[in-house]
Amino acid sequence: MRINLENLVRVYRSSSGADIPAVNGVSLSVEPNSVFGIIGKSGAGKSTLVRIMSLLEKPDSGAVLYDGERVDTLDGRALTARRRRIGMIFQNFNLFSSRTAAKNVAYPLEICGLPAAEINRRVENLLGLVGLSDRASSPVSRLSGGQKQRVAIARALANNPDVLFCDEATSALDPGTTRSILDLIREIQRKMNLTVVMVTHQMEVVRDACDFVAVLDDGRIAETGTVEEIFTRPQSPVTRSFLANLLPGGSHAEDSKPASGLVRWSEEGGEYILRFVGDMTGEPVLSRLARKFDVEFNIRAGGIQHLPEQNIGTLLTDLSGSKEELARALDYLRSEGVLVEKATEAEAWT
Ligand code: ADP
């Protein structure tokens, strides 16, 4: 299913009477059959946006379209019927903790009034899909965080939704469990041809699970593109600061794939970020650079980010020399296909 958002606005009123524009003119197109990430800092408007997209809340103005059809104006029975085909999972799982795993998955099917035998058959299949067949009769309170999220995923899929919204679904999980849940979501997305919208504040989630991403800042879209585009050519300061968090010294550096982070050799910041996309390797380009031009370079840090389809090598380097020589050297790097950026303060690992 394709989702289009057209100029959505949602303004809250604070207790002191001030207007808070939580979502402030958001337009987006979410491709069918893909995983679309929405990343933003706390307070950026992610939860509000996802509540509007999933028809839990109405915008003050603007429109939400599913496959070209306006859905934000639905009410009553039409809204209930449409919402049944929307799956949602949350950071805190929202399960009945005294019920068993199977009874939690059965819940939305019971509400629809399916016969008991059909419910049992569907629940068995769903628990199998999320790898929890042997935990069907365990009370949820006895399951681990990862297992709880698997139950929540099975429940979200019970009514064969065409879209799955994940609101910070892995934020309460450790890095290993996060990866296994993201892998499961991707696998299910492919199997069921689902459109998945993943709201997160972690660039690792975007890197490991998404095809497209929109960066939300202060209620507006700062930039949007494929994950590869955002990782290789970040345009906005907020995107850059998210990427900087993946560098050593960044706030998320200690979790998530240590083998694919950057390795830091020096405490000081590098002046340029050089990105090598795909099979390109940095070494010969840099040794040629040193031979051809009268510049010095010093590598501060380096590493590889593994995206689902592509690897991106990143080097943080100091480059010094005369202004003209430096400009020629940078042009040479660019002509060789290296993506060159001046490091910002956020990336200087203060
Ligand atoms: P995020 O999910 O990115 O943290 P939210 O959508 O929760 O962002 O919040 C965006 C802004 O809207 C914040 O300033 C928040 O305080 C405000 N906000 C969210 N929900 C409400 C509400 N129900 N009433 C008043 N203000 C709200």
Short mmCIF file of C-alpha atoms and ligand atoms in Angstrom, two decimals:
data_model
loop_
_atom_site.label_atom_id
_atom_site.label_comp_id
_atom_site.label_asym_id
_atom_site.label_seq_id
_atom_site.Cartn_x
_atom_site.Cartn_y
_atom_site.Cartn_z
CA MET A 1 0.00 0.00 0.00
CA ARG A 2 1.21 3.50 -0.84
CA ILE A 3 0.77 6.22 1.76
CA ASN A 4 0.71 9.90 0.82
CA LEU A 5 0.77 12.70 3.33
CA GLU A 6 -0.20 16.12 2.05
CA ASN A 7 0.78 19.17 4.02
CA LEU A 8 -0.20 17.78 7.45
CA VAL A 9 -0.48 20.21 10.34
CA ARG A 10 -1.25 19.41 13.98
CA VAL A 11 -0.99 22.11 16.62
CA TYR A 12 -1.35 21.44 20.35
CA ARG A 13 -2.15 24.01 22.98
CA SER A 14 0.21 24.01 25.98
CA SER A 15 -1.06 24.48 29.55
CA SER A 16 0.14 28.09 29.37
CA GLY A 17 -1.97 28.63 26.25
CA ALA A 18 0.90 28.70 23.75
CA ASP A 19 0.57 26.90 20.41
CA ILE A 20 2.86 23.91 19.86
CA PRO A 21 3.06 23.00 16.15
CA ALA A 22 3.96 19.31 16.66
CA VAL A 23 3.57 18.56 12.94
CA ASN A 24 4.07 21.59 10.77
CA GLY A 25 3.40 21.06 7.06
CA VAL A 26 4.56 17.50 6.41
CA SER A 27 4.24 16.03 2.91
CA LEU A 28 5.60 12.57 2.19
CA SER A 29 5.17 9.63 -0.13
CA VAL A 30 5.73 6.16 1.34
CA GLU A 31 6.44 3.58 -1.36
CA PRO A 32 4.39 0.40 -1.24
CA ASN A 33 6.16 -2.79 -0.21
CA SER A 34 9.08 -1.06 1.49
CA VAL A 35 10.37 -0.10 4.92
CA PHE A 36 10.15 3.65 5.43
CA GLY A 37 11.98 5.14 8.41
CA ILE A 38 11.01 8.37 10.13
CA ILE A 39 13.86 9.55 12.32
CA GLY A 40 13.90 12.53 14.63
CA LYS A 41 15.02 13.66 18.05
CA SER A 42 12.73 13.60 21.05
CA GLY A 43 9.98 16.20 20.55
CA ALA A 44 10.46 16.35 16.76
CA GLY A 45 6.84 15.29 16.22
CA LYS A 46 7.34 11.59 15.33
CA SER A 47 4.63 10.17 17.59
CA THR A 48 2.13 12.80 16.51
CA LEU A 49 2.92 12.12 12.86
CA VAL A 50 2.60 8.37 13.23
CA ARG A 51 -0.70 8.74 15.14
CA ILE A 52 -2.05 10.80 12.24
CA MET A 53 -0.69 8.39 9.61
CA SER A 54 -2.25 5.42 11.42
CA LEU A 55 -5.61 7.21 11.78
CA LEU A 56 -5.46 7.33 15.60
CA GLU A 57 -5.58 11.11 15.48
CA LYS A 58 -6.89 13.65 13.00
CA PRO A 59 -4.73 16.44 11.59
CA ASP A 60 -5.89 20.07 11.91
CA SER A 61 -5.34 20.38 8.17
CA GLY A 62 -3.84 18.40 5.32
CA ALA A 63 -4.67 14.93 4.06
CA VAL A 64 -3.68 11.27 4.49
CA LEU A 65 -4.17 9.01 1.45
CA TYR A 66 -3.90 5.22 1.32
CA ASP A 67 -3.48 4.07 -2.28
CA GLY A 68 -4.82 7.40 -3.46
CA GLU A 69 -7.90 7.34 -1.24
CA ARG A 70 -8.46 9.96 1.43
CA VAL A 71 -8.61 8.21 4.84
CA ASP A 72 -8.11 10.94 7.46
CA THR A 73 -11.74 11.97 7.03
CA LEU A 74 -13.13 8.48 7.80
CA ASP A 75 -15.38 8.17 10.84
CA GLY A 76 -17.48 5.60 12.65
CA ARG A 77 -17.66 2.14 11.11
CA ALA A 78 -15.61 2.99 8.04
CA LEU A 79 -12.79 4.17 10.30
CA THR A 80 -13.01 1.04 12.50
CA ALA A 81 -12.92 -1.21 9.44
CA ARG A 82 -9.94 0.63 7.96
CA ARG A 83 -8.08 0.62 11.27
CA ARG A 84 -8.45 -3.17 11.54
CA ARG A 85 -6.14 -3.50 8.57
CA ILE A 86 -3.44 -1.36 10.19
CA GLY A 87 -0.88 -3.17 12.38
CA MET A 88 0.98 -1.29 15.13
CA ILE A 89 3.76 -2.14 17.53
CA PHE A 90 5.16 0.07 20.28
CA GLN A 91 8.22 0.47 22.48
CA ASN A 92 6.35 -0.81 25.57
CA PHE A 93 4.64 -3.70 23.70
CA ASN A 94 1.10 -2.87 25.02
CA LEU A 95 0.31 -6.53 25.75
CA PHE A 96 -1.99 -8.05 28.40
CA SER A 97 0.68 -9.31 30.76
CA SER A 98 -1.51 -11.82 32.61
CA ARG A 99 -2.70 -13.42 29.36
CA THR A 100 -0.66 -16.06 27.57
CA ALA A 101 1.20 -15.31 24.33
CA ALA A 102 -1.50 -17.17 22.36
CA LYS A 103 -4.33 -15.31 24.08
CA ASN A 104 -2.72 -11.97 23.26
CA VAL A 105 -2.44 -12.87 19.58
CA ALA A 106 -6.03 -14.17 19.63
CA TYR A 107 -7.40 -10.91 21.03
CA PRO A 108 -7.95 -8.93 17.78
CA LEU A 109 -9.44 -12.05 16.17
CA GLU A 110 -11.88 -12.49 19.07
CA ILE A 111 -12.97 -8.88 18.64
CA CYS A 112 -13.76 -9.65 14.99
CA GLY A 113 -15.89 -12.57 16.14
CA LEU A 114 -14.03 -15.33 14.28
CA PRO A 115 -14.94 -18.92 15.21
CA ALA A 116 -12.68 -20.49 17.87
CA ALA A 117 -11.21 -23.13 15.56
CA GLU A 118 -10.22 -20.48 12.99
CA ILE A 119 -8.70 -18.35 15.75
CA ASN A 120 -6.62 -21.27 17.03
CA ARG A 121 -5.37 -22.07 13.56
CA ARG A 122 -4.42 -18.45 12.84
CA VAL A 123 -2.74 -17.99 16.24
CA GLU A 124 -0.64 -21.10 15.70
CA ASN A 125 0.49 -19.85 12.29
CA LEU A 126 1.27 -16.37 13.60
CA LEU A 127 3.29 -17.65 16.56
CA GLY A 128 5.19 -19.89 14.14
CA LEU A 129 5.90 -16.89 11.90
CA VAL A 130 7.54 -15.00 14.77
CA GLY A 131 9.40 -18.06 16.10
CA LEU A 132 7.42 -18.51 19.31
CA SER A 133 5.49 -21.74 18.71
CA ASP A 134 6.90 -23.24 21.91
CA ARG A 135 5.79 -20.26 24.03
CA ALA A 136 2.11 -20.24 23.12
CA SER A 137 0.93 -21.00 26.66
CA SER A 138 3.51 -18.85 28.52
CA PRO A 139 2.08 -15.83 30.31
CA VAL A 140 3.52 -12.70 28.71
CA SER A 141 4.92 -11.59 32.09
CA ARG A 142 7.39 -14.49 31.88
CA LEU A 143 8.72 -13.62 28.44
CA SER A 144 11.86 -11.59 27.64
CA GLY A 145 11.59 -8.15 25.99
CA GLY A 146 12.42 -9.59 22.57
CA GLN A 147 9.83 -12.35 22.97
CA LYS A 148 7.22 -9.80 24.06
CA GLN A 149 7.87 -7.76 20.92
CA ARG A 150 7.52 -10.95 18.84
CA VAL A 151 4.10 -11.56 20.45
CA ALA A 152 3.18 -7.93 19.70
CA ILE A 153 4.25 -8.40 16.05
CA ALA A 154 2.16 -11.59 15.75
CA ARG A 155 -0.83 -9.75 17.23
CA ALA A 156 -0.31 -6.77 14.88
CA LEU A 157 -0.38 -9.14 11.90
CA ALA A 158 -3.46 -11.09 13.03
CA ASN A 159 -5.92 -9.25 10.79
CA ASN A 160 -3.69 -9.39 7.68
CA PRO A 161 -2.84 -5.69 7.66
CA ASP A 162 -1.45 -3.96 4.59
CA VAL A 163 0.64 -1.59 6.67
CA LEU A 164 2.63 -2.02 9.87
CA PHE A 165 3.59 1.00 11.99
CA CYS A 166 6.49 0.49 14.39
CA ASP A 167 6.74 3.29 16.97
CA GLU A 168 10.21 3.05 18.59
CA ALA A 169 9.64 -0.72 18.53
CA THR A 170 13.22 -1.61 19.43
CA SER A 171 14.10 1.30 21.73
CA ALA A 172 13.67 -0.78 24.91
CA LEU A 173 15.72 -3.72 23.60
CA ASP A 174 19.43 -4.50 23.79
CA PRO A 175 21.45 -4.28 20.52
CA GLY A 176 21.41 -8.04 19.81
CA THR A 177 17.67 -8.34 20.35
CA THR A 178 17.11 -5.15 18.34
CA ARG A 179 18.88 -6.74 15.38
CA SER A 180 16.86 -9.95 15.59
CA ILE A 181 13.57 -8.00 15.77
CA LEU A 182 14.60 -5.79 12.82
CA ASP A 183 15.53 -8.90 10.83
CA LEU A 184 12.14 -10.42 11.66
CA ILE A 185 10.30 -7.26 10.57
CA ARG A 186 12.20 -7.22 7.26
CA GLU A 187 11.50 -10.90 6.69
CA ILE A 188 7.77 -10.44 7.38
CA GLN A 189 7.67 -7.31 5.20
CA ARG A 190 8.97 -9.33 2.25
CA LYS A 191 6.79 -12.37 2.90
CA MET A 192 3.59 -10.38 3.26
CA ASN A 193 4.36 -7.52 0.82
CA LEU A 194 3.74 -5.10 3.66
CA THR A 195 4.40 -1.41 3.79
CA VAL A 196 6.28 -0.77 7.03
CA VAL A 197 6.67 2.66 8.63
CA MET A 198 9.34 2.68 11.27
CA VAL A 199 9.59 5.59 13.70
CA THR A 200 12.87 5.82 15.56
CA HIS A 201 15.47 8.11 17.09
CA GLN A 202 18.29 5.68 16.22
CA MET A 203 20.26 5.86 12.97
CA GLU A 204 21.24 2.20 13.50
CA VAL A 205 17.59 1.21 12.99
CA VAL A 206 17.46 3.20 9.75
CA ARG A 207 20.76 1.69 8.60
CA ASP A 208 19.81 -1.90 9.41
CA ALA A 209 16.15 -2.04 8.44
CA CYS A 210 14.94 0.77 6.18
CA ASP A 211 14.86 1.38 2.43
CA PHE A 212 13.80 5.04 2.62
CA VAL A 213 14.02 7.60 5.37
CA ALA A 214 12.60 10.99 6.23
CA VAL A 215 14.39 13.11 8.82
CA LEU A 216 11.92 15.02 10.97
CA ASP A 217 13.03 18.14 12.82
CA ASP A 218 10.79 20.49 14.73
CA GLY A 219 7.63 19.22 13.05
CA ARG A 220 9.04 19.53 9.51
CA ILE A 221 10.81 17.20 7.08
CA ALA A 222 14.48 18.22 7.07
CA GLU A 223 15.29 15.82 4.24
CA THR A 224 14.15 12.58 2.70
CA GLY A 225 15.64 9.98 0.38
CA THR A 226 16.91 6.44 0.13
CA VAL A 227 18.97 5.27 3.10
CA GLU A 228 22.02 5.18 0.86
CA GLU A 229 21.49 8.81 -0.22
CA ILE A 230 21.08 9.98 3.35
CA PHE A 231 24.19 8.11 4.51
CA THR A 232 26.36 9.24 1.61
CA ARG A 233 25.10 12.78 1.01
CA PRO A 234 23.51 14.09 4.19
CA GLN A 235 22.24 17.61 3.56
CA SER A 236 20.80 18.94 6.78
CA PRO A 237 22.62 19.60 10.07
CA VAL A 238 20.18 17.36 11.96
CA THR A 239 20.94 14.40 9.66
CA ARG A 240 24.65 15.01 10.08
CA SER A 241 24.34 14.98 13.83
CA PHE A 242 22.46 11.66 13.67
CA LEU A 243 25.26 10.24 11.53
CA ALA A 244 27.83 11.65 13.94
CA ASN A 245 26.19 9.59 16.67
CA LEU A 246 27.32 6.52 14.77
CA LEU A 247 30.93 7.64 15.09
CA PRO A 248 33.06 6.70 18.09
CA GLY A 249 32.28 9.11 20.90
CA GLY A 250 28.74 9.54 19.56
CA SER A 251 25.96 8.79 22.01
CA HIS A 252 25.12 5.42 20.45
CA ALA A 253 28.66 4.40 19.71
CA GLU A 254 28.82 1.76 22.38
CA ASP A 255 25.85 -0.21 21.15
CA SER A 256 25.17 -1.73 17.75
CA LYS A 257 27.63 -3.48 15.49
CA PRO A 258 30.99 -2.48 16.94
CA ALA A 259 32.71 -4.20 14.02
CA SER A 260 31.12 -1.82 11.54
CA GLY A 261 31.59 1.45 13.44
CA LEU A 262 34.56 3.70 12.96
CA VAL A 263 37.86 3.07 14.64
CA ARG A 264 39.44 6.16 16.09
CA TRP A 265 43.19 6.66 16.12
CA SER A 266 43.29 10.18 17.39
CA GLU A 267 41.39 12.15 19.98
CA GLU A 268 41.13 15.19 17.75
CA GLY A 269 38.54 15.75 15.07
CA GLY A 270 39.26 15.27 11.38
CA GLU A 271 38.71 18.17 9.06
CA TYR A 272 37.21 16.25 6.16
CA ILE A 273 34.90 13.29 5.91
CA LEU A 274 35.65 11.13 2.89
CA ARG A 275 33.06 8.53 1.94
CA PHE A 276 33.80 5.62 -0.36
CA VAL A 277 30.68 3.96 -1.68
CA GLY A 278 30.36 0.36 -2.81
CA ASP A 279 33.48 -1.51 -3.94
CA MET A 280 35.66 1.57 -4.03
CA THR A 281 38.66 1.40 -1.79
CA GLY A 282 40.27 4.40 -0.18
CA GLU A 283 43.90 3.36 -0.13
CA PRO A 284 45.10 3.79 -3.76
CA VAL A 285 43.10 7.02 -4.14
CA LEU A 286 44.79 8.50 -1.10
CA SER A 287 48.29 7.33 -1.98
CA ARG A 288 47.85 8.81 -5.46
CA LEU A 289 46.60 12.00 -3.86
CA ALA A 290 49.77 12.26 -1.80
CA ARG A 291 51.97 11.69 -4.85
CA LYS A 292 50.13 14.04 -7.19
CA PHE A 293 49.61 17.03 -4.92
CA ASP A 294 51.61 18.90 -2.38
CA VAL A 295 49.30 18.12 0.51
CA GLU A 296 49.63 16.19 3.72
CA PHE A 297 46.95 13.98 5.04
CA ASN A 298 46.45 12.36 8.37
CA ILE A 299 43.75 9.76 8.95
CA ARG A 300 41.97 10.27 12.26
CA ALA A 301 39.44 7.50 12.06
CA GLY A 302 38.01 5.04 9.62
CA GLY A 303 35.47 2.29 9.28
CA ILE A 304 32.66 0.79 7.30
CA GLN A 305 28.89 1.12 7.61
CA HIS A 306 27.08 -1.92 6.25
CA LEU A 307 23.82 -0.99 4.58
CA PRO A 308 21.58 -3.79 3.32
CA GLU A 309 22.64 -3.31 -0.32
CA GLN A 310 25.87 -1.41 -0.07
CA ASN A 311 28.90 -0.74 2.07
CA ILE A 312 30.11 2.77 2.78
CA GLY A 313 33.67 3.34 3.90
CA THR A 314 34.24 6.51 5.91
CA LEU A 315 37.54 8.20 6.70
CA LEU A 316 37.96 11.24 8.89
CA THR A 317 41.09 13.00 7.76
CA ASP A 318 43.04 16.18 8.19
CA LEU A 319 44.21 17.57 4.88
CA SER A 320 46.68 20.42 4.84
CA GLY A 321 48.58 22.35 2.19
CA SER A 322 48.28 25.65 0.35
CA LYS A 323 44.75 26.78 -0.41
CA GLU A 324 45.12 26.20 -4.17
CA GLU A 325 46.77 22.82 -3.79
CA LEU A 326 44.13 21.73 -1.30
CA ALA A 327 41.33 22.78 -3.66
CA ARG A 328 42.94 20.81 -6.50
CA ALA A 329 43.38 17.77 -4.25
CA LEU A 330 39.73 17.88 -3.18
CA ASP A 331 38.63 18.21 -6.82
CA TYR A 332 40.74 15.17 -7.63
CA LEU A 333 39.10 13.16 -4.85
CA ARG A 334 35.66 14.13 -6.09
CA SER A 335 36.57 13.26 -9.66
CA GLU A 336 37.53 9.80 -8.41
CA GLY A 337 34.01 9.39 -7.00
CA VAL A 338 34.89 10.05 -3.36
CA LEU A 339 32.20 11.98 -1.50
CA VAL A 340 34.00 14.79 0.28
CA GLU A 341 32.54 16.82 3.11
CA LYS A 342 33.99 19.28 5.52
CA ALA A 343 33.49 17.85 9.02
CA THR A 344 31.12 19.88 11.12
CA GLU A 345 31.51 20.50 14.81
CA ALA A 346 29.02 17.74 15.58
CA GLU A 347 31.37 15.30 13.90
CA ALA A 348 34.48 16.55 15.64
CA TRP A 349 33.85 14.29 18.63
CA THR A 350 34.22 16.92 21.29
P1 ADP B 1 8.39 12.80 19.38
O1 ADP B 1 7.55 11.57 19.22
O2 ADP B 1 9.27 13.07 18.20
O3 ADP B 1 9.15 12.85 20.66
P2 ADP B 1 5.85 14.17 19.82
O4 ADP B 1 5.00 14.00 18.61
O5 ADP B 1 5.56 13.29 21.00
O6 ADP B 1 7.39 14.07 19.40
O7 ADP B 1 5.75 15.68 20.32
C1 ADP B 1 5.97 16.82 19.48
C2 ADP B 1 5.67 18.07 20.27
O8 ADP B 1 4.28 18.13 20.57
C3 ADP B 1 6.37 18.14 21.62
O9 ADP B 1 6.71 19.47 21.85
C4 ADP B 1 5.33 17.65 22.60
O10 ADP B 1 5.54 18.21 23.86
C5 ADP B 1 4.06 18.17 21.97
N1 ADP B 1 2.89 17.29 22.24
C6 ADP B 1 2.75 16.01 21.83
N2 ADP B 1 1.55 15.52 22.22
C7 ADP B 1 0.92 16.53 22.88
C8 ADP B 1 -0.37 16.67 23.52
N3 ADP B 1 -1.24 15.67 23.54
N4 ADP B 1 -0.66 17.87 24.10
C9 ADP B 1 0.21 18.89 24.06
N5 ADP B 1 1.44 18.83 23.48
C10 ADP B 1 1.79 17.68 22.89
#
